[in-house]
PDB file of C-alpha atoms in Angstrom:
ATOM      1  CA  MET E 278       0.000   0.000   0.000  1.00  0.00           C
ATOM      2  CA  ASP E 279       1.204   3.458  -0.831  1.00  0.00           C
ATOM      3  CA  SER E 280       1.243   5.419   2.415  1.00  0.00           C
ATOM      4  CA  LYS E 281       1.608   8.719   0.515  1.00  0.00           C
ATOM      5  CA  ALA E 282      -2.018   8.522  -0.571  1.00  0.00           C
ATOM      6  CA  ILE E 283      -3.451   8.098   2.922  1.00  0.00           C
ATOM      7  CA  MET E 284      -6.669   9.916   3.791  1.00  0.00           C
ATOM      8  CA  ASP E 285      -6.953  10.985   7.380  1.00  0.00           C
ATOM      9  CA  LYS E 286      -8.272   8.512   9.903  1.00  0.00           C
ATOM     10  CA  GLU E 287     -11.601  10.269  10.367  1.00  0.00           C
ATOM     11  CA  GLU E 288     -12.252  10.182   6.629  1.00  0.00           C
ATOM     12  CA  ARG E 289     -11.484   6.434   6.491  1.00  0.00           C
ATOM     13  CA  VAL E 290     -13.889   5.807   9.356  1.00  0.00           C
ATOM     14  CA  ARG E 291     -16.604   7.985   7.768  1.00  0.00           C
ATOM     15  CA  THR E 292     -16.124   6.203   4.447  1.00  0.00           C
ATOM     16  CA  ALA E 293     -16.367   2.749   6.036  1.00  0.00           C
ATOM     17  CA  ARG E 294     -19.515   3.730   7.941  1.00  0.00           C
ATOM     18  CA  SER E 295     -21.068   5.199   4.806  1.00  0.00           C
ATOM     19  CA  LEU E 296     -20.299   2.099   2.746  1.00  0.00           C
ATOM     20  CA  PHE E 297     -21.892  -0.101   5.397  1.00  0.00           C
ATOM     21  CA  LYS E 298     -24.974   2.129   5.509  1.00  0.00           C
ATOM     22  CA  GLN E 299     -25.171   1.881   1.694  1.00  0.00           C
ATOM     23  CA  GLY E 300     -25.633  -1.880   2.077  1.00  0.00           C
ATOM     24  CA  TYR E 301     -22.124  -3.255   1.697  1.00  0.00           C
ATOM     25  CA  ASN E 302     -21.348  -6.015   4.172  1.00  0.00           C
ATOM     26  CA  CYS E 303     -18.919  -5.346   7.018  1.00  0.00           C
ATOM     27  CA  CYS E 304     -15.913  -6.844   5.240  1.00  0.00           C
ATOM     28  CA  GLN E 305     -16.612  -4.937   2.045  1.00  0.00           C
ATOM     29  CA  ALA E 306     -17.051  -1.663   3.941  1.00  0.00           C
ATOM     30  CA  VAL E 307     -13.667  -2.013   5.648  1.00  0.00           C
ATOM     31  CA  VAL E 308     -11.802  -3.067   2.498  1.00  0.00           C
ATOM     32  CA  LEU E 309     -13.463  -0.510   0.230  1.00  0.00           C
ATOM     33  CA  ALA E 310     -12.603   2.297   2.658  1.00  0.00           C
ATOM     34  CA  TYR E 311      -9.000   1.622   1.552  1.00  0.00           C
ATOM     35  CA  SER E 312      -9.684   0.925  -2.123  1.00  0.00           C
ATOM     36  CA  ASP E 313      -7.541   3.862  -3.223  1.00  0.00           C
ATOM     37  CA  LEU E 314      -4.498   2.129  -1.763  1.00  0.00           C
ATOM     38  CA  ALA E 315      -5.245  -1.330  -3.116  1.00  0.00           C
ATOM     39  CA  GLY E 316      -4.175  -0.777  -6.693  1.00  0.00           C
ATOM     40  CA  CYS E 317      -7.142  -2.632  -8.140  1.00  0.00           C
ATOM     41  CA  ASP E 318     -10.721  -2.062  -9.186  1.00  0.00           C
ATOM     42  CA  LYS E 319     -13.367  -1.410  -6.490  1.00  0.00           C
ATOM     43  CA  GLU E 320     -15.688  -3.970  -8.060  1.00  0.00           C
ATOM     44  CA  LEU E 321     -12.970  -6.624  -7.788  1.00  0.00           C
ATOM     45  CA  LEU E 322     -12.371  -5.725  -4.143  1.00  0.00           C
ATOM     46  CA  ALA E 323     -16.103  -5.794  -3.381  1.00  0.00           C
ATOM     47  CA  GLY E 324     -16.341  -9.210  -5.038  1.00  0.00           C
ATOM     48  CA  LEU E 325     -13.352 -10.625  -3.171  1.00  0.00           C
ATOM     49  CA  ALA E 326     -14.765  -9.388   0.152  1.00  0.00           C
ATOM     50  CA  SER E 327     -18.380 -10.371  -0.543  1.00  0.00           C
ATOM     51  CA  GLY E 328     -18.330 -13.829   1.027  1.00  0.00           C
ATOM     52  CA  PHE E 329     -16.853 -12.655   4.320  1.00  0.00           C
ATOM     53  CA  GLY E 330     -19.927 -10.719   5.479  1.00  0.00           C
ATOM     54  CA  GLY E 331     -21.956 -12.061   8.372  1.00  0.00           C
ATOM     55  CA  GLY E 332     -18.984 -13.868   9.811  1.00  0.00           C
ATOM     56  CA  MET E 333     -18.193 -15.706   6.553  1.00  0.00           C
ATOM     57  CA  GLY E 334     -21.347 -16.224   4.525  1.00  0.00           C
ATOM     58  CA  ARG E 335     -23.601 -15.530   7.518  1.00  0.00           C
ATOM     59  CA  MET E 336     -22.137 -18.515   9.399  1.00  0.00           C
ATOM     60  CA  ARG E 337     -21.362 -16.033  12.228  1.00  0.00           C
ATOM     61  CA  GLN E 338     -17.751 -17.099  12.582  1.00  0.00           C
ATOM     62  CA  VAL E 339     -14.886 -14.563  12.279  1.00  0.00           C
ATOM     63  CA  CYS E 340     -16.385 -11.065  12.109  1.00  0.00           C
ATOM     64  CA  GLY E 341     -16.352  -9.632   8.599  1.00  0.00           C
ATOM     65  CA  CYS E 342     -14.609  -6.521   9.937  1.00  0.00           C
ATOM     66  CA  VAL E 343     -11.694  -8.684  11.037  1.00  0.00           C
ATOM     67  CA  SER E 344     -11.731 -10.497   7.710  1.00  0.00           C
ATOM     68  CA  GLY E 345     -11.580  -7.102   5.999  1.00  0.00           C
ATOM     69  CA  MET E 346      -8.576  -6.110   8.088  1.00  0.00           C
ATOM     70  CA  THR E 347      -6.992  -9.468   7.219  1.00  0.00           C
ATOM     71  CA  LEU E 348      -7.457  -8.832   3.501  1.00  0.00           C
ATOM     72  CA  LEU E 349      -5.863  -5.412   3.951  1.00  0.00           C
ATOM     73  CA  CYS E 350      -2.927  -7.041   5.789  1.00  0.00           C
ATOM     74  CA  GLY E 351      -2.265  -8.901   2.557  1.00  0.00           C
ATOM     75  CA  MET E 352      -1.853  -5.526   0.889  1.00  0.00           C
ATOM     76  CA  MET E 353       0.171  -3.931   3.678  1.00  0.00           C
ATOM     77  CA  SER E 354       2.447  -6.899   4.256  1.00  0.00           C
ATOM     78  CA  PRO E 355       2.069  -9.324   1.351  1.00  0.00           C
ATOM     79  CA  ALA E 356       3.307 -12.880   1.484  1.00  0.00           C
ATOM     80  CA  CYS E 357       3.078 -13.990  -2.141  1.00  0.00           C
ATOM     81  CA  ASP E 358       5.918 -16.504  -2.365  1.00  0.00           C
ATOM     82  CA  PRO E 359       5.281 -19.602  -0.221  1.00  0.00           C
ATOM     83  CA  GLY E 360       9.019 -20.119   0.163  1.00  0.00           C
ATOM     84  CA  LYS E 361       9.594 -16.736   1.833  1.00  0.00           C
ATOM     85  CA  MET E 362       8.849 -17.659   5.409  1.00  0.00           C
ATOM     86  CA  ASP E 363       9.842 -14.253   6.774  1.00  0.00           C
ATOM     87  CA  GLU E 364       7.157 -12.568   4.629  1.00  0.00           C
ATOM     88  CA  ARG E 365       4.588 -15.071   5.873  1.00  0.00           C
ATOM     89  CA  ARG E 366       5.661 -14.535   9.471  1.00  0.00           C
ATOM     90  CA  LYS E 367       5.359 -10.742   9.081  1.00  0.00           C
ATOM     91  CA  ASN E 368       1.931 -11.081   7.483  1.00  0.00           C
ATOM     92  CA  TYR E 369       0.653 -13.409  10.200  1.00  0.00           C
ATOM     93  CA  ALA E 370       2.086 -11.162  12.910  1.00  0.00           C
ATOM     94  CA  LEU E 371       0.281  -8.173  11.408  1.00  0.00           C
ATOM     95  CA  VAL E 372      -2.999 -10.104  11.196  1.00  0.00           C
ATOM     96  CA  GLN E 373      -2.622 -11.137  14.838  1.00  0.00           C
ATOM     97  CA  LYS E 374      -1.774  -7.576  15.892  1.00  0.00           C
ATOM     98  CA  LEU E 375      -4.806  -6.014  14.191  1.00  0.00           C
ATOM     99  CA  ALA E 376      -7.182  -8.806  15.253  1.00  0.00           C
ATOM    100  CA  GLY E 377      -5.858  -8.464  18.808  1.00  0.00           C
ATOM    101  CA  ALA E 378      -6.508  -4.716  18.792  1.00  0.00           C
ATOM    102  CA  PHE E 379     -10.048  -5.380  17.533  1.00  0.00           C
ATOM    103  CA  ARG E 380     -10.632  -8.063  20.198  1.00  0.00           C
ATOM    104  CA  ASN E 381      -9.328  -5.747  22.923  1.00  0.00           C
ATOM    105  CA  GLU E 382     -11.792  -3.028  21.943  1.00  0.00           C
ATOM    106  CA  ALA E 383     -14.817  -5.095  20.890  1.00  0.00           C
ATOM    107  CA  GLY E 384     -14.461  -8.063  23.253  1.00  0.00           C
ATOM    108  CA  SER E 385     -14.332 -10.721  20.527  1.00  0.00           C
ATOM    109  CA  ILE E 386     -13.536 -11.347  16.882  1.00  0.00           C
ATOM    110  CA  ILE E 387     -16.443 -13.804  16.504  1.00  0.00           C
ATOM    111  CA  CYS E 388     -19.553 -12.446  14.777  1.00  0.00           C
ATOM    112  CA  SER E 389     -22.088 -14.439  16.822  1.00  0.00           C
ATOM    113  CA  GLU E 390     -20.515 -13.295  20.094  1.00  0.00           C
ATOM    114  CA  LEU E 391     -20.467  -9.670  18.981  1.00  0.00           C
ATOM    115  CA  LEU E 392     -24.106  -9.817  17.917  1.00  0.00           C
ATOM    116  CA  SER E 393     -25.251 -11.715  21.014  1.00  0.00           C
ATOM    117  CA  SER E 394     -23.594  -9.179  23.310  1.00  0.00           C
ATOM    118  CA  SER E 395     -25.918  -6.583  21.742  1.00  0.00           C
ATOM    119  CA  GLY E 396     -29.006  -8.709  22.261  1.00  0.00           C
ATOM    120  CA  VAL E 397     -29.175  -9.875  18.648  1.00  0.00           C
ATOM    121  CA  HIS E 398     -29.669 -13.593  18.306  1.00  0.00           C
ATOM    122  CA  PRO E 399     -28.100 -14.259  14.946  1.00  0.00           C
ATOM    123  CA  SER E 400     -29.459 -16.631  12.360  1.00  0.00           C
ATOM    124  CA  THR E 401     -27.180 -18.614  10.084  1.00  0.00           C
ATOM    125  CA  ASP E 402     -29.743 -18.612   7.265  1.00  0.00           C
ATOM    126  CA  ALA E 403     -27.965 -17.723   4.019  1.00  0.00           C
ATOM    127  CA  SER E 404     -30.458 -14.945   3.227  1.00  0.00           C
ATOM    128  CA  PRO E 405     -29.056 -11.509   4.033  1.00  0.00           C
ATOM    129  CA  SER E 406     -31.031  -9.393   6.469  1.00  0.00           C
ATOM    130  CA  GLU E 407     -33.139  -6.546   5.164  1.00  0.00           C
ATOM    131  CA  ARG E 408     -31.292  -3.279   5.780  1.00  0.00           C
ATOM    132  CA  THR E 409     -33.810  -1.192   7.703  1.00  0.00           C
ATOM    133  CA  GLU E 410     -33.393   1.479  10.372  1.00  0.00           C
ATOM    134  CA  HIS E 411     -34.191  -1.232  12.939  1.00  0.00           C
ATOM    135  CA  TYR E 412     -31.390  -3.381  11.503  1.00  0.00           C
ATOM    136  CA  TYR E 413     -28.839  -0.570  11.828  1.00  0.00           C
ATOM    137  CA  HIS E 414     -30.089   0.530  15.244  1.00  0.00           C
ATOM    138  CA  LYS E 415     -30.014  -2.923  16.826  1.00  0.00           C
ATOM    139  CA  ARG E 416     -26.659  -4.227  15.564  1.00  0.00           C
ATOM    140  CA  PRO E 417     -23.169  -3.126  16.581  1.00  0.00           C
ATOM    141  CA  CYS E 418     -21.884  -3.643  13.035  1.00  0.00           C
ATOM    142  CA  GLU E 419     -21.569   0.010  12.005  1.00  0.00           C
ATOM    143  CA  GLU E 420     -19.475   0.736  15.099  1.00  0.00           C
ATOM    144  CA  LEU E 421     -17.368  -2.363  14.469  1.00  0.00           C
ATOM    145  CA  VAL E 422     -16.767  -1.317  10.853  1.00  0.00           C
ATOM    146  CA  ALA E 423     -15.610   2.069  12.164  1.00  0.00           C
ATOM    147  CA  LEU E 424     -13.350   0.372  14.717  1.00  0.00           C
ATOM    148  CA  ALA E 425     -11.722  -1.828  12.073  1.00  0.00           C
ATOM    149  CA  ALA E 426     -11.178   1.117   9.717  1.00  0.00           C
ATOM    150  CA  SER E 427      -9.632   3.060  12.586  1.00  0.00           C
ATOM    151  CA  ILE E 428      -7.280   0.220  13.544  1.00  0.00           C
ATOM    152  CA  VAL E 429      -6.072  -0.078   9.956  1.00  0.00           C
ATOM    153  CA  ALA E 430      -5.561   3.708   9.733  1.00  0.00           C
ATOM    154  CA  ASP E 431      -3.491   3.630  12.925  1.00  0.00           C
ATOM    155  CA  GLU E 432      -1.355   0.793  11.542  1.00  0.00           C
ATOM    156  CA  ILE E 433      -0.757   2.540   8.232  1.00  0.00           C
ATOM    157  CA  SER E 434       0.155   5.797   9.936  1.00  0.00           C
ATOM    158  CA  GLY E 435       2.456   4.005  12.382  1.00  0.00           C
ATOM    159  CA  HIS E 436       0.413   4.706  15.522  1.00  0.00           C
ATOM    160  CA  ASP E 437       0.044   1.859  17.973  1.00  0.00           C
ATOM    161  CA  GLN E 438      -3.471   0.814  18.825  1.00  0.00           C
TER     162      GLN E 438
END
């Protein structure tokens, strides 16, 4: 990622929130907030991130926000050659660092736990939920998207979480 093109943290967070409110899933919102740094088409990024919403296809496993940060770690610290163990170690360390920061703030990286702590009893039905005001009001997802975007901004700018 090209750190010269960095928007300020508040703009990244606003963008991620806005994308989520437009109907993008949590993973897509986090990744697309950094699309200018990715070096590829927004539609491609949205497609790559599409299956990670709802804790991976609404299975309520790893939160899509964390999956979005993980995808961005692949851009910040790529490990493309399987023989370069140091690159893989650095990538995994970055994933663990960002996921740890998210867990410290949110209490978990598991979608079902994050939803349940807000009184939402998640369904694993494959049908996406209708995006209504009630949906946005009841779920912590918009705040979690903002948290993930903020953590990534801090990492890019060199600030510790």
